Short mmCIF file of C-alpha atoms in Angstrom, two decimals:
data_model
loop_
_atom_site.label_atom_id
_atom_site.label_comp_id
_atom_site.label_asym_id
_atom_site.label_seq_id
_atom_site.Cartn_x
_atom_site.Cartn_y
_atom_site.Cartn_z
CA UNK A 1 1.17 73.04 13.02
CA UNK A 2 4.08 74.71 14.80
CA UNK A 3 5.57 71.36 15.77
CA UNK A 4 5.44 70.16 12.18
CA UNK A 5 7.38 73.12 10.84
CA UNK A 6 10.30 72.69 13.20
CA UNK A 7 13.42 71.02 11.83
CA UNK A 8 15.48 68.38 13.43
CA UNK A 9 18.23 70.82 14.42
CA UNK A 10 15.88 73.10 16.39
CA UNK A 11 13.84 70.30 17.82
CA UNK A 12 15.36 70.25 21.32
CA UNK A 13 15.50 74.07 21.46
CA UNK A 14 11.76 74.44 20.57
CA UNK A 15 10.76 71.91 23.14
CA UNK A 16 12.74 73.64 25.84
CA UNK A 17 11.26 77.06 24.68
CA UNK A 18 7.61 75.94 24.86
CA UNK A 19 8.09 74.06 28.10
CA UNK A 20 9.33 77.35 29.69
CA UNK A 21 6.26 79.15 28.45
CA UNK A 22 3.95 76.54 29.94
CA UNK A 23 5.77 76.78 33.24
CA UNK A 24 5.41 80.59 33.36
CA UNK A 25 1.72 80.77 32.39
CA UNK A 26 0.32 77.60 33.99
CA UNK A 27 2.92 76.39 36.43
CA UNK A 28 3.46 73.23 34.53
CA UNK A 29 6.54 71.20 35.33
CA UNK A 30 7.42 68.38 32.95
CA UNK A 31 7.88 64.98 34.59
CA UNK A 32 11.38 63.60 34.87
CA UNK A 33 12.47 60.71 32.69
CA UNK A 34 12.51 57.43 34.60
CA UNK A 35 16.01 56.05 34.98
CA UNK A 36 16.31 52.24 35.20
CA UNK A 37 17.73 51.09 38.48
CA UNK A 38 20.89 49.01 38.42
CA UNK A 39 20.40 45.32 39.35
CA UNK A 40 21.75 44.54 42.78
CA UNK A 41 24.09 41.53 42.98
CA UNK A 42 21.78 39.87 45.51
CA UNK A 43 18.82 39.72 43.13
CA UNK A 44 17.13 36.37 42.51
CA UNK A 45 17.78 36.42 38.80
CA UNK A 46 21.56 36.52 39.29
CA UNK A 47 21.47 33.74 41.74
CA UNK A 48 19.23 31.68 39.39
CA UNK A 49 16.57 31.23 41.96
CA UNK A 50 13.72 32.81 39.86
CA UNK A 51 10.69 30.62 39.68
CA UNK A 52 10.01 29.56 36.07
CA UNK A 53 6.64 28.48 34.74
CA UNK A 54 6.35 24.84 34.14
CA UNK A 55 6.00 23.90 30.44
CA UNK A 56 2.65 22.50 29.52
CA UNK A 57 2.61 18.95 28.28
CA UNK A 58 1.99 19.05 24.43
CA UNK A 59 -1.33 17.77 23.36
CA UNK A 60 -1.23 14.20 22.01
CA UNK A 61 -4.23 13.09 19.99
CA UNK A 62 -5.67 9.69 20.76
CA UNK A 63 -4.02 6.93 18.72
CA UNK A 64 -5.46 3.56 17.70
CA UNK A 65 -2.04 2.04 18.41
CA UNK A 66 -2.22 3.02 22.04
CA UNK A 67 -3.28 -0.08 23.99
CA UNK A 68 -3.06 1.26 27.55
CA UNK A 69 -6.17 0.16 29.37
CA UNK A 70 -7.50 -1.93 26.44
CA UNK A 71 -7.87 -5.63 26.12
CA UNK A 72 -6.51 -7.77 23.31
CA UNK A 73 -9.11 -8.45 20.67
CA UNK A 74 -10.19 -12.06 20.30
CA UNK A 75 -12.26 -13.27 17.31
CA UNK A 76 -13.90 -16.62 16.93
CA UNK A 77 -13.96 -16.56 13.11
CA UNK A 78 -12.54 -19.91 11.86
CA UNK A 79 -10.70 -18.62 8.73
CA UNK A 80 -7.35 -16.88 8.34
CA UNK A 81 -7.38 -13.04 8.30
CA UNK A 82 -6.08 -11.65 5.01
CA UNK A 83 -6.20 -8.28 3.39
CA UNK A 84 -8.10 -9.58 0.33
CA UNK A 85 -10.00 -12.87 0.24
CA UNK A 86 -10.68 -12.95 -3.47
CA UNK A 87 -7.41 -11.70 -4.80
CA UNK A 88 -5.12 -13.96 -2.83
CA UNK A 89 -4.65 -17.77 -3.16
CA UNK A 90 -3.65 -19.52 0.05
CA UNK A 91 -2.31 -22.47 -2.01
CA UNK A 92 0.38 -20.32 -3.65
CA UNK A 93 3.19 -19.64 -1.18
CA UNK A 94 5.31 -16.48 -1.70
CA UNK A 95 9.10 -16.61 -2.07
CA UNK A 96 9.78 -13.44 -0.03
CA UNK A 97 8.41 -10.48 1.86
CA UNK A 98 8.69 -6.76 0.95
CA UNK A 99 8.57 -5.58 4.54
CA UNK A 100 9.07 -6.96 8.08
CA UNK A 101 6.23 -8.85 9.70
CA UNK A 102 4.37 -5.87 11.13
CA UNK A 103 0.81 -6.74 11.88
CA UNK A 104 -1.65 -4.42 9.98
CA UNK A 105 -4.02 -4.76 13.00
CA UNK A 106 -1.58 -2.78 15.11
CA UNK A 107 1.03 -4.04 17.68
CA UNK A 108 -0.56 -6.18 20.36
CA UNK A 109 -4.17 -5.50 19.37
CA UNK A 110 -5.11 -8.99 18.10
CA UNK A 111 -4.34 -12.36 19.62
CA UNK A 112 -3.25 -13.66 16.16
CA UNK A 113 0.35 -13.62 14.87
CA UNK A 114 0.92 -11.99 11.42
CA UNK A 115 3.03 -14.14 9.17
CA UNK A 116 3.54 -11.52 6.45
CA UNK A 117 0.67 -12.87 4.39
CA UNK A 118 -2.18 -13.69 6.82
CA UNK A 119 -3.08 -14.04 10.43
CA UNK A 120 -3.94 -17.76 10.84
CA UNK A 121 -6.76 -18.74 13.05
CA UNK A 122 -4.64 -21.51 14.62
CA UNK A 123 -1.15 -20.46 15.72
CA UNK A 124 1.26 -22.48 13.62
CA UNK A 125 3.91 -22.38 16.44
CA UNK A 126 1.60 -24.15 18.89
CA UNK A 127 1.40 -27.74 17.97
CA UNK A 128 -0.19 -30.74 19.81
CA UNK A 129 1.71 -33.74 20.97
CA UNK A 130 1.03 -35.41 17.65
CA UNK A 131 2.24 -32.38 15.76
CA UNK A 132 -1.09 -31.79 14.00
CA UNK A 133 -3.22 -28.60 14.34
CA UNK A 134 -5.63 -29.36 11.47
CA UNK A 135 -8.21 -30.99 13.76
CA UNK A 136 -8.84 -27.71 15.64
CA UNK A 137 -9.29 -25.77 12.42
CA UNK A 138 -11.75 -28.37 11.14
CA UNK A 139 -13.78 -28.22 14.31
CA UNK A 140 -14.00 -24.48 14.13
CA UNK A 141 -15.11 -24.52 10.54
CA UNK A 142 -17.80 -27.11 11.25
CA UNK A 143 -19.10 -25.06 14.14
CA UNK A 144 -19.16 -22.01 11.88
CA UNK A 145 -21.10 -23.86 9.19
CA UNK A 146 -23.61 -25.18 11.74
CA UNK A 147 -24.15 -21.76 13.19
CA UNK A 148 -24.55 -20.27 9.70
CA UNK A 149 -27.34 -22.73 8.86
CA UNK A 150 -29.16 -21.85 12.07
CA UNK A 151 -28.92 -18.11 11.41
CA UNK A 152 -30.20 -18.46 7.77
CA UNK A 153 -33.00 -20.68 8.81
CA UNK A 154 -35.70 -21.69 6.29
CA UNK A 155 -35.30 -20.73 2.63
CA UNK A 156 -37.11 -17.62 1.47
CA UNK A 157 -40.25 -17.94 -0.51
CA UNK A 158 -40.43 -16.31 -3.93
CA UNK A 159 -42.56 -13.55 -2.57
CA UNK A 160 -40.09 -12.76 0.21
CA UNK A 161 -37.17 -12.89 -2.17
CA UNK A 162 -38.84 -10.59 -4.65
CA UNK A 163 -39.73 -8.12 -1.82
CA UNK A 164 -36.15 -8.01 -0.53
CA UNK A 165 -34.76 -7.58 -4.05
CA UNK A 166 -37.15 -4.68 -4.77
CA UNK A 167 -36.27 -3.13 -1.46
CA UNK A 168 -32.54 -3.07 -2.24
CA UNK A 169 -32.84 -1.46 -5.71
CA UNK A 170 -31.29 1.89 -6.33
CA UNK A 171 -34.56 3.74 -6.49
CA UNK A 172 -35.49 2.49 -3.04
CA UNK A 173 -32.25 2.76 -0.92
CA UNK A 174 -28.77 4.33 -1.18
CA UNK A 175 -27.12 1.66 1.04
CA UNK A 176 -24.42 -0.02 -0.99
CA UNK A 177 -21.03 -1.68 -0.49
CA UNK A 178 -18.56 -1.20 -3.30
CA UNK A 179 -16.28 -4.10 -4.12
CA UNK A 180 -13.37 -2.70 -6.24
CA UNK A 181 -9.98 -3.70 -7.54
CA UNK A 182 -8.74 -5.07 -4.16
CA UNK A 183 -11.74 -7.49 -4.08
CA UNK A 184 -13.37 -8.67 -0.85
CA UNK A 185 -11.17 -6.99 1.75
CA UNK A 186 -11.06 -7.81 5.48
CA UNK A 187 -12.61 -4.49 6.49
CA UNK A 188 -15.50 -4.93 4.05
CA UNK A 189 -16.77 -7.77 6.38
CA UNK A 190 -17.31 -5.13 9.08
CA UNK A 191 -19.10 -2.81 6.66
CA UNK A 192 -21.49 -5.57 5.52
CA UNK A 193 -22.41 -6.38 9.19
CA UNK A 194 -22.88 -2.62 9.89
CA UNK A 195 -25.47 -2.49 6.97
CA UNK A 196 -27.17 -5.64 8.36
CA UNK A 197 -27.99 -3.69 11.55
CA UNK A 198 -30.56 -1.59 9.71
CA UNK A 199 -31.60 -3.86 6.75
CA UNK A 200 -32.20 -7.56 6.16
CA UNK A 201 -30.22 -7.50 2.90
CA UNK A 202 -27.43 -5.31 1.50
CA UNK A 203 -26.58 -4.37 -2.08
CA UNK A 204 -22.96 -4.99 -3.22
CA UNK A 205 -21.61 -3.50 -6.44
CA UNK A 206 -18.64 -5.38 -7.94
CA UNK A 207 -16.29 -3.73 -10.38
CA UNK A 208 -12.75 -4.16 -11.59
CA UNK A 209 -10.45 -7.15 -11.70
CA UNK A 210 -12.42 -9.36 -9.22
CA UNK A 211 -15.38 -9.50 -11.73
CA UNK A 212 -13.29 -11.83 -13.99
CA UNK A 213 -14.21 -14.68 -11.53
CA UNK A 214 -17.62 -13.75 -10.13
CA UNK A 215 -18.21 -17.29 -8.95
CA UNK A 216 -15.26 -16.94 -6.56
CA UNK A 217 -16.52 -13.56 -5.34
CA UNK A 218 -19.91 -15.04 -4.51
CA UNK A 219 -18.48 -18.04 -2.70
CA UNK A 220 -16.14 -15.84 -0.63
CA UNK A 221 -18.94 -13.48 0.30
CA UNK A 222 -21.18 -16.32 1.57
CA UNK A 223 -18.31 -18.11 3.33
CA UNK A 224 -16.70 -15.10 5.11
CA UNK A 225 -19.92 -13.20 6.06
CA UNK A 226 -22.22 -16.15 6.73
CA UNK A 227 -24.97 -14.60 4.55
CA UNK A 228 -26.89 -15.96 1.50
CA UNK A 229 -26.92 -14.46 -1.94
CA UNK A 230 -30.49 -14.17 -3.14
CA UNK A 231 -29.90 -12.19 -6.34
CA UNK A 232 -27.16 -11.49 -8.77
CA UNK A 233 -27.42 -9.45 -11.98
CA UNK A 234 -24.12 -8.61 -13.62
CA UNK A 235 -21.92 -7.02 -10.95
CA UNK A 236 -24.77 -6.34 -8.56
CA UNK A 237 -25.23 -8.80 -5.60
CA UNK A 238 -27.86 -8.73 -2.92
CA UNK A 239 -26.71 -10.50 0.31
CA UNK A 240 -29.30 -11.74 2.84
CA UNK A 241 -28.37 -11.80 6.43
CA UNK A 242 -30.62 -14.70 7.51
CA UNK A 243 -33.89 -15.05 9.31
CA UNK A 244 -32.46 -15.41 12.79
CA UNK A 245 -29.64 -12.82 12.55
CA UNK A 246 -29.05 -10.87 15.72
CA UNK A 247 -26.84 -7.69 15.37
CA UNK A 248 -25.96 -7.90 19.06
CA UNK A 249 -24.33 -11.35 18.59
CA UNK A 250 -22.42 -10.51 15.37
CA UNK A 251 -18.85 -11.85 15.20
CA UNK A 252 -15.96 -9.76 16.38
CA UNK A 253 -14.07 -8.44 13.35
CA UNK A 254 -10.83 -6.50 14.18
CA UNK A 255 -10.04 -3.74 11.63
CA UNK A 256 -6.81 -3.44 9.63
CA UNK A 257 -5.21 -0.05 10.22
CA UNK A 258 -3.24 0.00 6.98
CA UNK A 259 -2.83 -2.03 3.84
CA UNK A 260 0.09 -4.48 4.06
CA UNK A 261 2.60 -4.77 1.16
CA UNK A 262 2.06 -7.69 -1.12
CA UNK A 263 4.66 -10.46 -0.77
CA UNK A 264 6.98 -11.54 -3.60
CA UNK A 265 5.61 -14.38 -5.77
CA UNK A 266 7.45 -16.38 -8.50
CA UNK A 267 7.61 -14.74 -11.97
CA UNK A 268 4.53 -15.15 -14.19
CA UNK A 269 6.36 -15.03 -17.48
CA UNK A 270 9.09 -17.60 -17.90
CA UNK A 271 12.13 -17.13 -20.13
CA UNK A 272 11.31 -20.22 -22.08
CA UNK A 273 7.82 -21.67 -22.30
CA UNK A 274 7.49 -25.32 -21.41
CA UNK A 275 7.67 -27.54 -24.43
CA UNK A 276 9.26 -24.85 -26.65
CA UNK A 277 12.78 -23.73 -27.48
CA UNK A 278 14.20 -20.23 -27.02
CA UNK A 279 13.65 -19.33 -30.68
CA UNK A 280 10.15 -20.72 -30.75
CA UNK A 281 9.33 -18.67 -27.60
CA UNK A 282 10.65 -15.46 -29.13
CA UNK A 283 8.71 -16.13 -32.33
CA UNK A 284 5.51 -16.75 -30.48
CA UNK A 285 5.82 -13.58 -28.49
CA UNK A 286 6.41 -11.66 -31.69
CA UNK A 287 3.39 -13.30 -33.41
CA UNK A 288 1.24 -12.67 -30.24
CA UNK A 289 1.85 -8.92 -30.35
CA UNK A 290 0.94 -8.84 -34.02
CA UNK A 291 -2.38 -10.75 -33.57
CA UNK A 292 -5.58 -8.56 -33.72
CA UNK A 293 -6.81 -7.64 -30.29
CA UNK A 294 -9.72 -9.68 -28.97
CA UNK A 295 -11.03 -6.75 -26.84
CA UNK A 296 -9.87 -3.59 -25.22
CA UNK A 297 -10.10 -3.20 -21.44
CA UNK A 298 -10.00 0.60 -21.36
CA UNK A 299 -11.74 1.38 -18.04
CA UNK A 300 -10.14 0.83 -14.72
CA UNK A 301 -13.31 -0.16 -13.05
CA UNK A 302 -15.06 -2.24 -15.67
CA UNK A 303 -17.05 -5.45 -15.63
CA UNK A 304 -15.07 -8.31 -17.03
CA UNK A 305 -17.21 -11.39 -16.34
CA UNK A 306 -17.49 -12.16 -20.11
CA UNK A 307 -13.75 -12.18 -20.63
CA UNK A 308 -13.22 -15.89 -19.90
CA UNK A 309 -15.91 -17.13 -22.32
CA UNK A 310 -14.57 -14.81 -25.01
CA UNK A 311 -11.00 -16.19 -24.71
CA UNK A 312 -12.37 -19.78 -24.76
CA UNK A 313 -14.34 -19.07 -27.97
CA UNK A 314 -11.30 -17.40 -29.52
CA UNK A 315 -9.09 -20.53 -28.78
CA UNK A 316 -11.49 -22.52 -31.05
CA UNK A 317 -10.21 -20.47 -34.07
CA UNK A 318 -6.62 -19.38 -33.14
CA UNK A 319 -3.93 -20.60 -30.73
CA UNK A 320 -2.90 -17.10 -29.62
CA UNK A 321 -5.10 -14.35 -28.07
CA UNK A 322 -4.21 -10.78 -27.35
CA UNK A 323 -6.08 -8.45 -24.95
CA UNK A 324 -5.38 -4.78 -25.15
CA UNK A 325 -4.96 -3.30 -21.64
CA UNK A 326 -3.67 0.20 -22.41
CA UNK A 327 -4.64 2.56 -19.58
CA UNK A 328 -4.94 -0.10 -16.98
CA UNK A 329 -2.49 -0.24 -13.96
CA UNK A 330 0.26 -2.79 -14.29
CA UNK A 331 -0.90 -4.82 -11.32
CA UNK A 332 -4.41 -5.02 -12.67
CA UNK A 333 -3.70 -6.61 -16.16
CA UNK A 334 -1.21 -8.88 -14.45
CA UNK A 335 -3.93 -10.11 -12.07
CA UNK A 336 -6.24 -10.61 -15.08
CA UNK A 337 -3.61 -12.74 -16.73
CA UNK A 338 -3.30 -14.90 -13.61
CA UNK A 339 -7.09 -15.41 -13.44
CA UNK A 340 -7.14 -16.35 -17.17
CA UNK A 341 -4.39 -18.81 -16.68
CA UNK A 342 -6.38 -20.63 -13.93
CA UNK A 343 -9.92 -20.35 -15.48
CA UNK A 344 -9.48 -20.86 -19.19
CA UNK A 345 -6.84 -22.57 -18.72
CA UNK A 346 -4.00 -21.19 -20.84
CA UNK A 347 -0.33 -20.29 -20.81
CA UNK A 348 0.87 -16.66 -20.29
CA UNK A 349 3.20 -15.52 -23.13
CA UNK A 350 3.98 -11.86 -22.48
CA UNK A 351 2.84 -8.62 -20.78
CA UNK A 352 4.84 -6.28 -23.05
CA UNK A 353 3.41 -3.00 -24.37
CA UNK A 354 0.51 -3.23 -21.92
CA UNK A 355 -0.84 -6.35 -23.67
CA UNK A 356 -1.89 -9.63 -22.26
CA UNK A 357 -0.97 -12.42 -24.71
CA UNK A 358 -2.00 -16.02 -23.86
CA UNK A 359 -1.40 -19.31 -25.66
CA UNK A 360 -3.83 -22.26 -25.51
CA UNK A 361 -1.05 -24.85 -25.40
CA UNK A 362 -0.35 -28.07 -27.34
CA UNK A 363 -2.73 -30.26 -25.37
CA UNK A 364 -5.65 -27.82 -25.20
CA UNK A 365 -9.04 -29.55 -24.59
CA UNK A 366 -11.87 -27.37 -25.95
CA UNK A 367 -14.64 -29.75 -24.64
CA UNK A 368 -13.60 -29.45 -20.99
CA UNK A 369 -15.62 -26.26 -20.37
CA UNK A 370 -18.55 -27.00 -22.72
CA UNK A 371 -20.03 -29.64 -20.29
CA UNK A 372 -20.17 -27.09 -17.48
CA UNK A 373 -21.83 -24.52 -19.77
CA UNK A 374 -24.44 -27.05 -20.94
CA UNK A 375 -25.21 -27.87 -17.34
CA UNK A 376 -25.74 -24.19 -16.47
CA UNK A 377 -27.92 -23.70 -19.55
CA UNK A 378 -30.12 -26.74 -18.57
CA UNK A 379 -30.59 -25.22 -15.05
CA UNK A 380 -31.69 -21.97 -16.64
CA UNK A 381 -34.19 -23.53 -18.98
CA UNK A 382 -35.66 -25.56 -16.11
CA UNK A 383 -36.10 -22.56 -13.94
CA UNK A 384 -37.62 -20.26 -16.63
CA UNK A 385 -41.18 -21.65 -16.33
CA UNK A 386 -41.32 -21.72 -12.57
CA UNK A 387 -39.88 -18.19 -12.45
CA UNK A 388 -42.61 -16.77 -14.69
CA UNK A 389 -45.30 -18.47 -12.50
CA UNK A 390 -43.86 -17.07 -9.24
CA UNK A 391 -43.58 -13.56 -10.77
CA UNK A 392 -47.24 -13.49 -11.88
CA UNK A 393 -48.36 -14.59 -8.35
CA UNK A 394 -46.13 -11.89 -6.82
CA UNK A 395 -47.41 -9.09 -9.00
CA UNK A 396 -51.05 -10.08 -8.37
CA UNK A 397 -50.51 -10.39 -4.64
CA UNK A 398 -48.57 -7.07 -4.19
CA UNK A 399 -50.18 -4.96 -6.89
CA UNK A 400 -51.15 -2.39 -4.34
CA UNK A 401 -47.65 -2.01 -2.90
CA UNK A 402 -45.26 -1.91 -5.89
CA UNK A 403 -44.99 -2.80 -9.57
CA UNK A 404 -42.54 -5.52 -10.65
CA UNK A 405 -40.42 -5.68 -13.75
CA UNK A 406 -40.58 -9.23 -15.12
CA UNK A 407 -37.22 -9.01 -16.77
CA UNK A 408 -35.45 -7.93 -13.56
CA UNK A 409 -36.97 -10.72 -11.55
CA UNK A 410 -35.95 -13.21 -14.16
CA UNK A 411 -32.34 -11.98 -13.66
CA UNK A 412 -32.82 -12.36 -9.89
CA UNK A 413 -33.13 -16.10 -10.11
CA UNK A 414 -30.85 -16.56 -13.10
CA UNK A 415 -27.33 -15.37 -12.96
CA UNK A 416 -25.13 -14.51 -16.02
CA UNK A 417 -24.78 -17.23 -18.47
CA UNK A 418 -20.98 -17.19 -18.65
CA UNK A 419 -20.25 -18.84 -15.33
CA UNK A 420 -23.64 -19.35 -13.53
CA UNK A 421 -24.29 -22.18 -11.13
CA UNK A 422 -27.43 -22.17 -9.13
CA UNK A 423 -27.49 -22.55 -5.39
CA UNK A 424 -28.83 -26.15 -4.83
CA UNK A 425 -31.11 -24.94 -2.09
CA UNK A 426 -32.69 -22.28 -4.37
CA UNK A 427 -32.88 -24.76 -7.21
CA UNK A 428 -34.92 -27.21 -5.14
CA UNK A 429 -37.24 -24.46 -4.07
CA UNK A 430 -37.68 -23.16 -7.64
CA UNK A 431 -38.38 -26.62 -9.04
CA UNK A 432 -40.94 -27.27 -6.26
CA UNK A 433 -44.61 -26.48 -6.80
CA UNK A 434 -45.47 -22.83 -6.13
CA UNK A 435 -47.81 -21.83 -3.38
CA UNK A 436 -51.00 -19.95 -4.07
CA UNK A 437 -51.50 -16.32 -3.23
CA UNK A 438 -53.68 -17.18 -0.25
CA UNK A 439 -50.96 -19.47 1.30
CA UNK A 440 -48.07 -17.13 0.74
CA UNK A 441 -47.43 -14.74 3.70
#
């Protein structure tokens, strides 16, 4: 308390006074204040001979681009590596690139050169004496098809197909591969083979722009993975790996480390439509935007498999069709327009105001697609009776294991009516006489 009441002026005096009292009573002598010694000129710091600690090397996390001690990846797959197999057409050549030819697989990781669009299976620089490299590509593809047939083996019986379909339903397993707006990408092939390690079949859910052409999606899945589609209902596909599939002998699939930029393609909308003048083109675009919308594609990840038949039916009554795409990304509805141009077929008029306007053309043939639809309907009608018989046998044979829904099994053998074509091997088996419950395994 005494020290707190002292002021700053009397601070030094009070300290001196109390230190004298302590010395008289207790013989206490306050220690002297240490004085720093002056540095001698011969010290090691002045001469610069002080040993400094070595700086630690900064931590460097492992990188997938670091190829020290790693071998170059070699793949025996016979097709060209692309970012997306369903959303790119190898027949259409780009007019330019948006970036240098950096390989998305990483520098020096794959023994295939990146051309800016794809990594071809046969190096286009290396040519034979005759200057033709197509023979090597054909031999690789034939070997791939032969090996695929060996892996798939015999066709599945209706009982086996129904068992695998039931096993891949949502209430039985959560294993699923999602196919979105980018379509069947290169890295999805690796995901499918990873699922085939633990299950004989994998469920694939298709949504977005690729569902406009589901036939192309199914073909690419079977061709690139080597599997067999045993069921398709809407956007849900069940892909079978084959009877003799060995996960240890799966093909080598190098992964893409990033998404490459899309190349530059020719303009989709021309200034003047072929066969029309400038005034007629302007008038058609004005009328196309005023036509009532055929449908509205509001969701980004919708199912658009019925879009092509809707446009074909609309062309029977009107020459112009407008599709409202408000809310969709620009790249999405432009890809939809390109697919309609190839599948309907039709002529693109405009993409203004987030609308897709198409014209059927002067020489539009409405009977061209009716024959293919009648063929698909005839296949469906033939397979209805045999499907019902097989389902009754399956339900009686496996009544103790699970309960079947007859409508879902009908959809398992019959695809959507808009663009369905049955696998010829499945069709032969469906039309063949069914085995009894005692003969079926």
